[in-house]
PDB file of C-alpha atoms in Angstrom:
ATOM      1  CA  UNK A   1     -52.128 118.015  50.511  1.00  0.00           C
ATOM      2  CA  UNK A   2     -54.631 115.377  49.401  1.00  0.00           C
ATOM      3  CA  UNK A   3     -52.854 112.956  50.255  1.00  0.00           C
ATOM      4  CA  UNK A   4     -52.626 114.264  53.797  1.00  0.00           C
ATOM      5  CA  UNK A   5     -56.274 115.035  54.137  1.00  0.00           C
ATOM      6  CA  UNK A   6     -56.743 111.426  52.855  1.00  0.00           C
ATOM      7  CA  UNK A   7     -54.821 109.826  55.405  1.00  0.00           C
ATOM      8  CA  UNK A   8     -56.807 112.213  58.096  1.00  0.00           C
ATOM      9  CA  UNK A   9     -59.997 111.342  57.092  1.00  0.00           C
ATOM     10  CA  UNK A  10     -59.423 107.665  57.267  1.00  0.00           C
ATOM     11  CA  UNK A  11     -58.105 108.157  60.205  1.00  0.00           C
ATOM     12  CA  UNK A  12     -61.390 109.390  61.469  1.00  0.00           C
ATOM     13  CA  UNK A  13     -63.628 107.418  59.437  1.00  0.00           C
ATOM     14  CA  UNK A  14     -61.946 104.047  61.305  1.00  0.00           C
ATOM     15  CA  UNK A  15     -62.574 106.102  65.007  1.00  0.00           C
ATOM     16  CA  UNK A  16     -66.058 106.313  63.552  1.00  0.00           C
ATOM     17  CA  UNK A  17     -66.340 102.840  62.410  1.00  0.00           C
ATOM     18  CA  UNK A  18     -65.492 101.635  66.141  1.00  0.00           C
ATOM     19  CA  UNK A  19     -68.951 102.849  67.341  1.00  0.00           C
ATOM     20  CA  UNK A  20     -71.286 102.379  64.036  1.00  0.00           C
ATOM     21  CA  UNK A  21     -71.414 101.623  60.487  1.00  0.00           C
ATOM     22  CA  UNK A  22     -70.201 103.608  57.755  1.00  0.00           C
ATOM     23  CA  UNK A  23     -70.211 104.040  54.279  1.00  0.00           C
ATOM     24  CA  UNK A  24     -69.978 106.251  51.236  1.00  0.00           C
ATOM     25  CA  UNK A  25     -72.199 109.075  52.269  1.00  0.00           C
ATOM     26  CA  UNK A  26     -70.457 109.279  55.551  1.00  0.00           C
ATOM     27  CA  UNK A  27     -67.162 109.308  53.323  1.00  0.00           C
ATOM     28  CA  UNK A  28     -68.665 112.271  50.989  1.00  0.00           C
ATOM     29  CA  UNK A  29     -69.874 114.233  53.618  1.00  0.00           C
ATOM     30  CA  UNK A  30     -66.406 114.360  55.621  1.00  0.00           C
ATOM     31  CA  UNK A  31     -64.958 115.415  52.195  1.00  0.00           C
ATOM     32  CA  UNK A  32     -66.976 118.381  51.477  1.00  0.00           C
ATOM     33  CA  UNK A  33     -66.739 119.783  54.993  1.00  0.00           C
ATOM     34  CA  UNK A  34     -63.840 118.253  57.157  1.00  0.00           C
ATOM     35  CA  UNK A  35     -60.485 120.644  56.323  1.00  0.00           C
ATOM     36  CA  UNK A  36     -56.938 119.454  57.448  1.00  0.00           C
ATOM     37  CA  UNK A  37     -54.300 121.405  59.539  1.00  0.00           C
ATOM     38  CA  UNK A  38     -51.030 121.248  60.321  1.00  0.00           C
ATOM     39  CA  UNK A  39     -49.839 122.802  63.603  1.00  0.00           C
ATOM     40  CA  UNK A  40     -46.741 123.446  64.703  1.00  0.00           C
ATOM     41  CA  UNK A  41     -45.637 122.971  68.225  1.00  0.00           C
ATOM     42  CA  UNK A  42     -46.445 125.922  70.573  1.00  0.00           C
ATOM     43  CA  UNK A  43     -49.082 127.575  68.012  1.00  0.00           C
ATOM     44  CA  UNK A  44     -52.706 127.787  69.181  1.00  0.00           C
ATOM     45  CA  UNK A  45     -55.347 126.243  67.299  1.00  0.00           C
ATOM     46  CA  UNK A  46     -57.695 129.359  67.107  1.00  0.00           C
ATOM     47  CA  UNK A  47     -57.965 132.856  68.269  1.00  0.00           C
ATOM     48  CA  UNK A  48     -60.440 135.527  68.508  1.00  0.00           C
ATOM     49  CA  UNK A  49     -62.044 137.666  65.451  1.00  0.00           C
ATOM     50  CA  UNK A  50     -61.784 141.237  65.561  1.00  0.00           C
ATOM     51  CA  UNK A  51     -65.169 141.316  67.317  1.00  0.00           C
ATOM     52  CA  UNK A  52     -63.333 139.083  69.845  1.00  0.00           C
ATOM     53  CA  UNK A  53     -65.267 135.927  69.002  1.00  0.00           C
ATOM     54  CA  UNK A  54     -64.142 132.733  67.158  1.00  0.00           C
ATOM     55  CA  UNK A  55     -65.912 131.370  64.273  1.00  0.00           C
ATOM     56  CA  UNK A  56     -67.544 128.287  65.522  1.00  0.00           C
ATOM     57  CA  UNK A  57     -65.881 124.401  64.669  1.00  0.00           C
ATOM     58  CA  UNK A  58     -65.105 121.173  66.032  1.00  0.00           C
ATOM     59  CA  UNK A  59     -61.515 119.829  66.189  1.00  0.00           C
ATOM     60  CA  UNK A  60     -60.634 116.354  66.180  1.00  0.00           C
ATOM     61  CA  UNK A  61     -56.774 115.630  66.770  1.00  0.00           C
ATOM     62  CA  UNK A  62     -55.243 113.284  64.387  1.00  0.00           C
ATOM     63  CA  UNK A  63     -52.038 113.316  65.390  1.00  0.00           C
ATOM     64  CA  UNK A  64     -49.802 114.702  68.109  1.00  0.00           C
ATOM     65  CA  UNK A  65     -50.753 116.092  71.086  1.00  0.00           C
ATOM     66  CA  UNK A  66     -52.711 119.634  71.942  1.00  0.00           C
ATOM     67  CA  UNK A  67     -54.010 120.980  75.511  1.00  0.00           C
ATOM     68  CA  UNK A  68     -56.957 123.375  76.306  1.00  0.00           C
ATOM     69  CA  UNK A  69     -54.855 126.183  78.606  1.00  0.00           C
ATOM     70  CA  UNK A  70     -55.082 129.383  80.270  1.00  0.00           C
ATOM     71  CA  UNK A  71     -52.498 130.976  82.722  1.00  0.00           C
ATOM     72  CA  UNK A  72     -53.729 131.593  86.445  1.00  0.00           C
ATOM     73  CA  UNK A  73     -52.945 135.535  88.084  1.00  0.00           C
ATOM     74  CA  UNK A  74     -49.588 134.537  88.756  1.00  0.00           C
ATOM     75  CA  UNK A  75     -48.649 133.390  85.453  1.00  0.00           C
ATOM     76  CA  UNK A  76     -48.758 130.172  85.693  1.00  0.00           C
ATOM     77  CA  UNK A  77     -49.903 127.868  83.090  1.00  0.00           C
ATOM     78  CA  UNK A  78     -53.179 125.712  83.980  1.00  0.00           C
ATOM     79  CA  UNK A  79     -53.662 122.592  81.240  1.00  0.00           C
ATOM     80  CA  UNK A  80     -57.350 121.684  81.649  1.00  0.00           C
ATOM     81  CA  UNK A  81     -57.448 118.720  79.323  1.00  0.00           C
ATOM     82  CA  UNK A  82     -54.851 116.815  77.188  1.00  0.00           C
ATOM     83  CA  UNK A  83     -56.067 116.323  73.881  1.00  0.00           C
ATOM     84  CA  UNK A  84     -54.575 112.866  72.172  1.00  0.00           C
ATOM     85  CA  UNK A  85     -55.314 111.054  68.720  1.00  0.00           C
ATOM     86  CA  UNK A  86     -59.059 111.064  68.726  1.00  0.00           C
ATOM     87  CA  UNK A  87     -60.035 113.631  71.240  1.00  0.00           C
ATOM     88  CA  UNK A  88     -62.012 116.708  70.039  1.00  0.00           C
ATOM     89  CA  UNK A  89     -62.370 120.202  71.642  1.00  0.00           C
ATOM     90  CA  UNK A  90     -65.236 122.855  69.695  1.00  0.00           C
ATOM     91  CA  UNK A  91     -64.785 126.779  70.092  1.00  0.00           C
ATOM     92  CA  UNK A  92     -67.862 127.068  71.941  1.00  0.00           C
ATOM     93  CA  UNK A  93     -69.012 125.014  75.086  1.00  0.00           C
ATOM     94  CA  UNK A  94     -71.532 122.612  73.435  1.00  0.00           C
ATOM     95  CA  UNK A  95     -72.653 122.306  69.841  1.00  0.00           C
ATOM     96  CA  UNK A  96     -75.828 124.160  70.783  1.00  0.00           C
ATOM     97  CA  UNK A  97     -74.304 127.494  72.411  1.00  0.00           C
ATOM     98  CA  UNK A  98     -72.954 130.292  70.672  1.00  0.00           C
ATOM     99  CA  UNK A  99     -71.118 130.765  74.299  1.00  0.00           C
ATOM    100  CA  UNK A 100     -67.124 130.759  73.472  1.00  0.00           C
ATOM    101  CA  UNK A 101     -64.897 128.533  75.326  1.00  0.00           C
ATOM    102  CA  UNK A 102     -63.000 130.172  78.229  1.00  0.00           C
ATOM    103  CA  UNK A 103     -59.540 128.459  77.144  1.00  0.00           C
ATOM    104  CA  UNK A 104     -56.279 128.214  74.300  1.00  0.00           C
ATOM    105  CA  UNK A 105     -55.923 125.660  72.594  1.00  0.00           C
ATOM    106  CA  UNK A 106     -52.571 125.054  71.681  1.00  0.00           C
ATOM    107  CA  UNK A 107     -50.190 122.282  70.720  1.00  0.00           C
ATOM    108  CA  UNK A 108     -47.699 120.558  72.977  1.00  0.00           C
ATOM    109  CA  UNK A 109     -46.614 118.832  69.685  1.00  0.00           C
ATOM    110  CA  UNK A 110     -46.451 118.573  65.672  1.00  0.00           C
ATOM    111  CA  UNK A 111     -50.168 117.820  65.376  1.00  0.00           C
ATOM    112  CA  UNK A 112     -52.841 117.452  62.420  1.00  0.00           C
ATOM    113  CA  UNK A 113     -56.326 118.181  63.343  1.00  0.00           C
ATOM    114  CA  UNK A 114     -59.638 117.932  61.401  1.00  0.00           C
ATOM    115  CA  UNK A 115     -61.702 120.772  61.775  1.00  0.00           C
ATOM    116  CA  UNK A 116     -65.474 120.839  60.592  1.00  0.00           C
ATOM    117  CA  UNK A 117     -68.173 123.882  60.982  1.00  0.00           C
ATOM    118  CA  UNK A 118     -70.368 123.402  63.957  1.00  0.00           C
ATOM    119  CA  UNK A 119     -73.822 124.148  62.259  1.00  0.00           C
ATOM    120  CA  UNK A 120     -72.804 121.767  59.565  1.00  0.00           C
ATOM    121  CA  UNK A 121     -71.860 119.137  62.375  1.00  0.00           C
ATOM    122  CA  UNK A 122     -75.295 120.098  64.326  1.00  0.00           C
ATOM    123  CA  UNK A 123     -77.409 119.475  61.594  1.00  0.00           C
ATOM    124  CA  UNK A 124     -75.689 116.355  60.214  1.00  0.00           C
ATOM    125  CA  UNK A 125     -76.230 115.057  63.974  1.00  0.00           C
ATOM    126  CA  UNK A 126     -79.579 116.130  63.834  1.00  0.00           C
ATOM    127  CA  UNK A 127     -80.212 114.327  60.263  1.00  0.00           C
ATOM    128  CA  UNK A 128     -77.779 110.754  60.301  1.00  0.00           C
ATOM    129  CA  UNK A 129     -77.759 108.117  63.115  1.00  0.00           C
ATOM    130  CA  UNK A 130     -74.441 107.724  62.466  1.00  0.00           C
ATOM    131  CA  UNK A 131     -73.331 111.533  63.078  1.00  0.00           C
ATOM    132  CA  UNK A 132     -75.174 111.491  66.567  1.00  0.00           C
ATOM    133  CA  UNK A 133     -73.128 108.463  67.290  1.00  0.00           C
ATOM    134  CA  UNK A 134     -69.988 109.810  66.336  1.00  0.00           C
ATOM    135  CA  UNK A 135     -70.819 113.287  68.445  1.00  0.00           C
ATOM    136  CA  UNK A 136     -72.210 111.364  71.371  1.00  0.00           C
ATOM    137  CA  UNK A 137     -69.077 109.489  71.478  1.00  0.00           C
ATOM    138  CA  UNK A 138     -66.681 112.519  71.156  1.00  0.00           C
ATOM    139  CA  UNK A 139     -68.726 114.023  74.059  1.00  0.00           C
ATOM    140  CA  UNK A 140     -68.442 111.067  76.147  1.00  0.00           C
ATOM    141  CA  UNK A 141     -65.093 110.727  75.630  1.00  0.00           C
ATOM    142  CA  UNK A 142     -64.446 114.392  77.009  1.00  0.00           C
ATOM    143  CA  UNK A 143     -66.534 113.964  79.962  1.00  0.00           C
ATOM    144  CA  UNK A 144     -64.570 110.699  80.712  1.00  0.00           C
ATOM    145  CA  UNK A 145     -60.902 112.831  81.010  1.00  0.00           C
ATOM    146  CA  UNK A 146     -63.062 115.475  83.158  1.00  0.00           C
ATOM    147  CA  UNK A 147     -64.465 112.890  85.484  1.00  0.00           C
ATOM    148  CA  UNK A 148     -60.929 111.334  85.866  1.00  0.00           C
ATOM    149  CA  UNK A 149     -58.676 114.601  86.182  1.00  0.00           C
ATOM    150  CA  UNK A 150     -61.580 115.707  89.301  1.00  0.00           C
ATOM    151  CA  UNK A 151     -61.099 112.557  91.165  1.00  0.00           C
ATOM    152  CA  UNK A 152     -57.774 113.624  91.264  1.00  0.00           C
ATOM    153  CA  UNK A 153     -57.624 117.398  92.071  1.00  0.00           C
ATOM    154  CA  UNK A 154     -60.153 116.214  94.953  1.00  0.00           C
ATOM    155  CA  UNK A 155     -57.095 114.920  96.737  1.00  0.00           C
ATOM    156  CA  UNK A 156     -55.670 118.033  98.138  1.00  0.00           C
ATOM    157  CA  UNK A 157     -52.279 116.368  99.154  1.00  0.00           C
ATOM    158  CA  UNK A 158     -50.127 117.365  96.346  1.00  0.00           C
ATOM    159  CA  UNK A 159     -48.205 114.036  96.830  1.00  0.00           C
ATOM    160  CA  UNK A 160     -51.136 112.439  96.874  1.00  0.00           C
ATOM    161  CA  UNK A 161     -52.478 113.290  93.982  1.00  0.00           C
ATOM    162  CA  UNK A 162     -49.678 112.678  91.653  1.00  0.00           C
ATOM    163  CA  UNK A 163     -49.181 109.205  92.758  1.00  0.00           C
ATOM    164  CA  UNK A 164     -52.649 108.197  92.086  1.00  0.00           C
ATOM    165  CA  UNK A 165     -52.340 109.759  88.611  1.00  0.00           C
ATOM    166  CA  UNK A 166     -49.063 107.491  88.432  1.00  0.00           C
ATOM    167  CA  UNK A 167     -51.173 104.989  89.250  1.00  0.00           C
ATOM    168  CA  UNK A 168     -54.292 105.548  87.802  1.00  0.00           C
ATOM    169  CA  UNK A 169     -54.672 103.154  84.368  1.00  0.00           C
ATOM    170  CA  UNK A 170     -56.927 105.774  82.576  1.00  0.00           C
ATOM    171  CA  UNK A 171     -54.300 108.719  83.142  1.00  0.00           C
ATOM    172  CA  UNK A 172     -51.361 105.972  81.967  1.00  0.00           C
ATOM    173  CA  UNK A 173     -51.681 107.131  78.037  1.00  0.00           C
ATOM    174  CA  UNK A 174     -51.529 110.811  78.951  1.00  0.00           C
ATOM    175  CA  UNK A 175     -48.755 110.776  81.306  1.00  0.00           C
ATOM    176  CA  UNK A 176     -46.668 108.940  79.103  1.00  0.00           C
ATOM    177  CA  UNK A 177     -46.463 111.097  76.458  1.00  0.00           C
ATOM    178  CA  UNK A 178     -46.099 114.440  78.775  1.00  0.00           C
ATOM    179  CA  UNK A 179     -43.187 116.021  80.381  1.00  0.00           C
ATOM    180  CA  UNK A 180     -43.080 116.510  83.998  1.00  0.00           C
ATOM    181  CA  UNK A 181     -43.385 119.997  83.000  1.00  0.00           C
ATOM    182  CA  UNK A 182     -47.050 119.253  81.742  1.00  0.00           C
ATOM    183  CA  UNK A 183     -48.110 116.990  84.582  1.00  0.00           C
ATOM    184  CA  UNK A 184     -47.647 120.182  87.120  1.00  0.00           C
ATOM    185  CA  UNK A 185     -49.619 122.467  84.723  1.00  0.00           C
ATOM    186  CA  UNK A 186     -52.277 119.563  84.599  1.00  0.00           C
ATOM    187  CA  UNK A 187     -52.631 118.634  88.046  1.00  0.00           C
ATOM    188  CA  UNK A 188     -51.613 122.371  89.248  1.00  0.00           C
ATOM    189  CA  UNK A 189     -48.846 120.775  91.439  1.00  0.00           C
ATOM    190  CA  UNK A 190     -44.692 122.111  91.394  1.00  0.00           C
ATOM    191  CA  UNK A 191     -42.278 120.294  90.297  1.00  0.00           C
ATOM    192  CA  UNK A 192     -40.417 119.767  93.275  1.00  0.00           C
ATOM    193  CA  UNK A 193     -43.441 117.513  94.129  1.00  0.00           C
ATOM    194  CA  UNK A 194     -43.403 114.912  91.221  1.00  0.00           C
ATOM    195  CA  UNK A 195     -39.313 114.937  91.789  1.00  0.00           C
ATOM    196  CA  UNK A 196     -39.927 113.893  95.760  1.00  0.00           C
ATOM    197  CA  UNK A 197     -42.881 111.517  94.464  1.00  0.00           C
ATOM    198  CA  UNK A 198     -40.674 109.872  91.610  1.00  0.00           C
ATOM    199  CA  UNK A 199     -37.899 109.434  94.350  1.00  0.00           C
ATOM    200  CA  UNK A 200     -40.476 108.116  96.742  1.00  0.00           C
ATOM    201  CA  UNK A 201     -42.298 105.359  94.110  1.00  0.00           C
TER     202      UNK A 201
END
């Protein structure tokens, strides 16, 4: 198991050393509160307490692939955001709410995920340069996928809008590691669609 949290942390230590310098203390402080897990594919990442709430942390994914989900009143599957090597996702709706997130998160995939206490996080951020870096870059980061995904679901041709996320650069990484299955649950379109757009392209 060390070895595996090892290879996680460096794993996030070199995402952190894209945006700003670090060193040992960065190093230490990742050790004492940054935790490892393994998911398997289909299991969620956190559910509610017995008073219905979750216990507040960030995720960051390591490896594999998760999704933020709920199901519509027809029972459909809706994937809000696809959550790659890198991407983060925190039980509540900003660092500085104790509001709970309105989503599953589960995993389309064999993942590893770092998970760290929020209040830990907050006041790290609120103490080292370095930490408000790293959490204004994971925030960034999310907003980016949001901004993208909306120019899409703007286009209310169906067709439409799964061509342009064929074609769009920034969705390229996600849609090539998703099943047409997942593209429909992302961009709430069937699947007869991207079969008649595939045939069309």
């Amino acid at each position: 198991m060390k070895l595996e949290k090892d290879s996680a942390l460096l794993f996030l230590l070199n995402y952190w050393a894209r945006y700003c310098p670090v060193d040992a203390s960065h190093r230490e402080w990742l050790h004492t509160y940054a935790q490892v897990i393994e998911m398997k594919r289909g299991t969620l990442l956190f559910e509610p307490d017995e008073d219905g709430r979750h216990r507040d942390y960030l995720y960051l994914v390591c490896d594999g692939l998760l999704a933020t989900l709920w199901w519509d009143l027809d029972g459909r599957r809706r994937i809000d955001r696809l959550l790659l090597p890198g991407d983060t996702v925190l039980t509540t709706r900003n660092l500085y709410t104790n509001k709970q997130v309105y989503y599953f998160v589960a995993a389309l995939r064999r993942s590893t995920v770092i998970r760290i206490p929020a209040d830990a996080l907050r006041a790290y951020k609120e103490s080292c340069r370095e930490a408000d870096t790293l959490v204004d870059v994971m925030e960034q980061k999310k907003l980016k996928q949001y901004r993208a995904k909306n120019r899409l679901m703007l286009m209310k041709d169906e067709r439409e809008r799964y061509a342009e996320f064929v074609r769009d650069d920034y969705m390229k990484p996600l849609r090539l590691v998703t099943s047409q299955q997942e593209h429909a649950d992302y961009l709430n379109i069937s699947r007869i669609t991207i079969t008649r757009v595939n045939r069309d392209i």
